[in-house]
């Protein structure tokens, strides 16, 4: 594994990566017959991905692939964690824009697929993964991986926002799992006032990509949206969005179920106090479940429930569609090796391993139904419909500009409370970007 500095600070050469990792000579760890296939005899490819980790890391998974066959040697290039979405995006754009074939394989957040495809950086994959392969994935994800009729990404893992809650605290308070934001607020306040927990509800208000994810969920749960399906009509200053952002603001300023700190928190800082036992509720991604149930990392193991996020009265719950997908560099000189590697990475066995070892949900319905997954990650099976029905962020090659406009306007609204005025400004900016 090499790190982001090696990736972004100087032109990335394969030799530099191999020297950094020791993999150029590193046959010592390889078993039996495969050990005999020296690294030099293998096709060397680089694989850049945000740094996901759980019981296992992405680097370890890539090593298992290296050990499983004797033709291809993958070097993992570690990018920042997925919560640093903007930084991961920047690092990839810098590399892909050079069009020099490095990295050979990468993983892409679902929001970058249109941009990378439209720039001609992602290899169309239809001739390798045709209809008979595509039918084994959730159709919505194949759609998310398809740009202008071409499959330019291969599904890896799907994610969606969800509500984590403390089963013990709810039981003690005689409360049900909330289905509306009003119920969540009342239950949180009741437990806070009784001294059951310091915080009521933790979420992510930092000016970062995750704020847009939280936004999509609350706006969606009020019956609104950001961009209409026509890709041109901006909905972010309409009444449901205003109601949603006002609610987000009020969790801090009015009902005080959320601390001021959520404004500077992304995923991990908001997860910390929850698994330390200090909050009734938390909005976060699926990775939290494994940590929350791990007695060495959490003081609330055995007391955690997961449910769909609440909604406004008469409306429906919305979960933001997240997750990362594999991409092959359109300029790679190692196409066959790259395809072999992503075929293995996206296979049912590897998806199961990643779901149980890293807590990342599969993109194949068949893996969701495997007994091992149901035993180790029960909530994934229970919330399958939430994953499958998740709401995408705007799909456009201009997404990086759209997200920055949303992040800055919503951040300001959360601080100054001028919700309608800030959303009007966001609307004008976004209309100019997509217009
Ligand atoms: C998660 C999601 C990704 C999202 C990011 C925001 O990694 O999978 O889609 O953009 O969080 O922090």
PDB file of C-alpha atoms and ligand atoms in Angstrom, residues 52 82-83 85 109-111 157 159 209-210 213 267 285 321-324 393, ligand 1:
ATOM      1  CA  UNK A  52     -12.372   1.881   3.458  1.00  0.00           C
ATOM      2  CA  UNK A  82     -14.581   8.300   1.805  1.00  0.00           C
ATOM      3  CA  UNK A  83     -15.776  11.009   4.206  1.00  0.00           C
ATOM      4  CA  UNK A  85     -15.035  12.885  -0.667  1.00  0.00           C
ATOM      5  CA  UNK A 109     -18.259   7.503  -5.608  1.00  0.00           C
ATOM      6  CA  UNK A 110     -21.646   7.090  -7.300  1.00  0.00           C
ATOM      7  CA  UNK A 111     -21.788  10.888  -7.809  1.00  0.00           C
ATOM      8  CA  UNK A 157     -21.081  -1.563  -2.767  1.00  0.00           C
ATOM      9  CA  UNK A 159     -24.867   2.548   0.801  1.00  0.00           C
ATOM     10  CA  UNK A 209     -20.281  16.070   0.688  1.00  0.00           C
ATOM     11  CA  UNK A 210     -22.042  14.323   3.535  1.00  0.00           C
ATOM     12  CA  UNK A 213     -26.428  13.476   1.656  1.00  0.00           C
ATOM     13  CA  UNK A 267     -19.261  10.759   9.626  1.00  0.00           C
ATOM     14  CA  UNK A 285     -24.122   4.967   6.803  1.00  0.00           C
ATOM     15  CA  UNK A 321     -27.941   6.682  -2.344  1.00  0.00           C
ATOM     16  CA  UNK A 322     -24.250   6.299  -1.590  1.00  0.00           C
ATOM     17  CA  UNK A 323     -21.595   3.762  -2.365  1.00  0.00           C
ATOM     18  CA  UNK A 324     -18.568   3.294  -4.589  1.00  0.00           C
ATOM     19  CA  UNK A 393     -28.090  12.964  -5.652  1.00  0.00           C
TER      20      UNK A 393
HETATM   21  C1  LIG B   1     -20.209   7.596   1.776  1.00  0.00           C
HETATM   22  C2  LIG B   1     -21.064   7.326   0.556  1.00  0.00           C
HETATM   23  C3  LIG B   1     -20.725   8.275  -0.560  1.00  0.00           C
HETATM   24  C4  LIG B   1     -20.812   9.702  -0.057  1.00  0.00           C
HETATM   25  C5  LIG B   1     -19.890   9.909   1.137  1.00  0.00           C
HETATM   26  C6  LIG B   1     -20.039  11.299   1.729  1.00  0.00           C
HETATM   27  O1  LIG B   1     -18.908   7.197   1.529  1.00  0.00           O
HETATM   28  O2  LIG B   1     -20.892   5.999   0.116  1.00  0.00           O
HETATM   29  O3  LIG B   1     -21.585   8.081  -1.651  1.00  0.00           O
HETATM   30  O4  LIG B   1     -20.514  10.647  -1.062  1.00  0.00           O
HETATM   31  O5  LIG B   1     -20.211   8.971   2.134  1.00  0.00           O
HETATM   32  O6  LIG B   1     -19.202  11.485   2.822  1.00  0.00           O
END
